[in-house]
Short mmCIF file of C-alpha atoms in Angstrom, two decimals:
data_model
loop_
_atom_site.label_atom_id
_atom_site.label_comp_id
_atom_site.label_asym_id
_atom_site.label_seq_id
_atom_site.Cartn_x
_atom_site.Cartn_y
_atom_site.Cartn_z
CA MET S 10 -12.50 -8.80 15.28
CA ILE S 11 -9.51 -6.77 15.97
CA ASN S 12 -6.64 -8.66 17.99
CA GLU S 13 -4.22 -7.21 20.49
CA GLU S 14 -1.09 -7.37 18.35
CA ASP S 15 -3.69 -5.39 15.69
CA LYS S 16 -4.89 -2.88 18.63
CA GLU S 17 -0.99 -2.29 19.67
CA ILE S 18 -0.42 -1.69 15.54
CA ILE S 19 -3.42 0.86 15.43
CA LYS S 20 -1.84 2.53 18.57
CA ARG S 21 2.00 2.77 17.15
CA PHE S 22 0.25 4.54 13.86
CA GLY S 23 -1.89 6.56 16.08
CA MET S 24 1.65 8.09 18.28
CA HIS S 25 3.49 8.27 14.74
CA LEU S 26 0.36 10.42 13.37
CA ALA S 27 0.49 12.64 16.26
CA LYS S 28 4.44 12.92 16.02
CA LEU S 29 4.48 14.03 12.38
CA ARG S 30 1.56 16.36 12.90
CA ASN S 31 3.37 18.21 15.80
CA GLU S 32 6.64 18.09 13.61
CA LYS S 33 4.20 20.21 11.13
CA ASP S 34 3.42 22.71 14.02
CA LEU S 35 -0.56 21.80 13.44
CA SER S 36 -3.30 21.24 15.67
CA GLN S 37 -5.80 18.51 14.89
CA ARG S 38 -8.13 21.59 13.71
CA GLN S 39 -5.52 22.85 11.64
CA LEU S 40 -4.97 19.34 10.23
CA SER S 41 -8.54 18.75 9.53
CA HIS S 42 -9.13 21.82 7.72
CA ARG S 43 -6.11 20.70 5.17
CA CYS S 44 -7.83 17.29 4.38
CA ARG S 45 -11.10 15.53 4.53
CA VAL S 46 -11.02 13.96 7.84
CA ASP S 47 -12.38 15.10 10.56
CA TYR S 48 -10.79 16.44 13.78
CA SER S 49 -12.29 14.41 16.25
CA LYS S 50 -11.27 11.32 13.83
CA ILE S 51 -7.84 12.59 13.81
CA GLY S 52 -7.88 12.47 17.83
CA ALA S 53 -9.26 9.12 17.89
CA MET S 54 -6.57 8.04 15.69
CA GLU S 55 -4.08 9.53 17.68
CA ARG S 56 -5.30 7.68 20.50
CA GLY S 57 -5.37 4.52 18.87
CA GLU S 58 -8.76 4.34 18.75
CA VAL S 59 -9.66 3.84 15.12
CA ASN S 60 -8.51 1.62 12.38
CA VAL S 61 -7.74 3.98 9.43
CA THR S 62 -8.37 3.17 5.91
CA LEU S 63 -6.25 3.68 2.96
CA ILE S 64 -8.44 6.86 1.73
CA THR S 65 -7.86 8.41 5.16
CA ILE S 66 -4.21 7.83 5.54
CA THR S 67 -4.04 9.35 1.54
CA GLU S 68 -5.87 12.06 3.14
CA LEU S 69 -4.13 12.75 5.98
CA ALA S 70 -0.82 12.78 4.12
CA LYS S 71 -2.34 15.70 1.63
CA GLY S 72 -3.21 17.40 5.02
CA LEU S 73 0.93 16.95 6.23
CA ASP S 74 2.08 17.65 2.68
CA ILE S 75 3.68 14.15 2.73
CA PRO S 76 3.83 10.92 0.96
CA PRO S 77 1.42 8.50 2.23
CA LYS S 78 4.41 6.01 2.79
CA GLU S 79 5.56 8.42 5.51
CA LEU S 80 2.35 7.85 7.39
CA LEU S 81 3.17 3.93 7.45
CA ASN S 82 6.91 4.42 8.24
CA PHE S 83 6.64 3.71 11.57
CA ASP S 84 8.39 0.48 14.06
CA LEU S 85 5.78 -2.40 14.34
CA GLU S 86 7.22 -3.55 17.44
#
């Protein structure tokens, strides 16, 4: 079960994902077409509703044309 601290990390990841996507001037649908992640799942991730997997992180990185580590480069606090 996910505790409150974990929920906050998931939320921060989502905010970071949205920031990176917006910096690339991509809609959720456009990003979805560039990787194997459905646009509705991208939206859920950005809202902090989904705990992502390593595979999803690598797919998002491909779609954003960035190294996967950049997706994890956000403040935890």
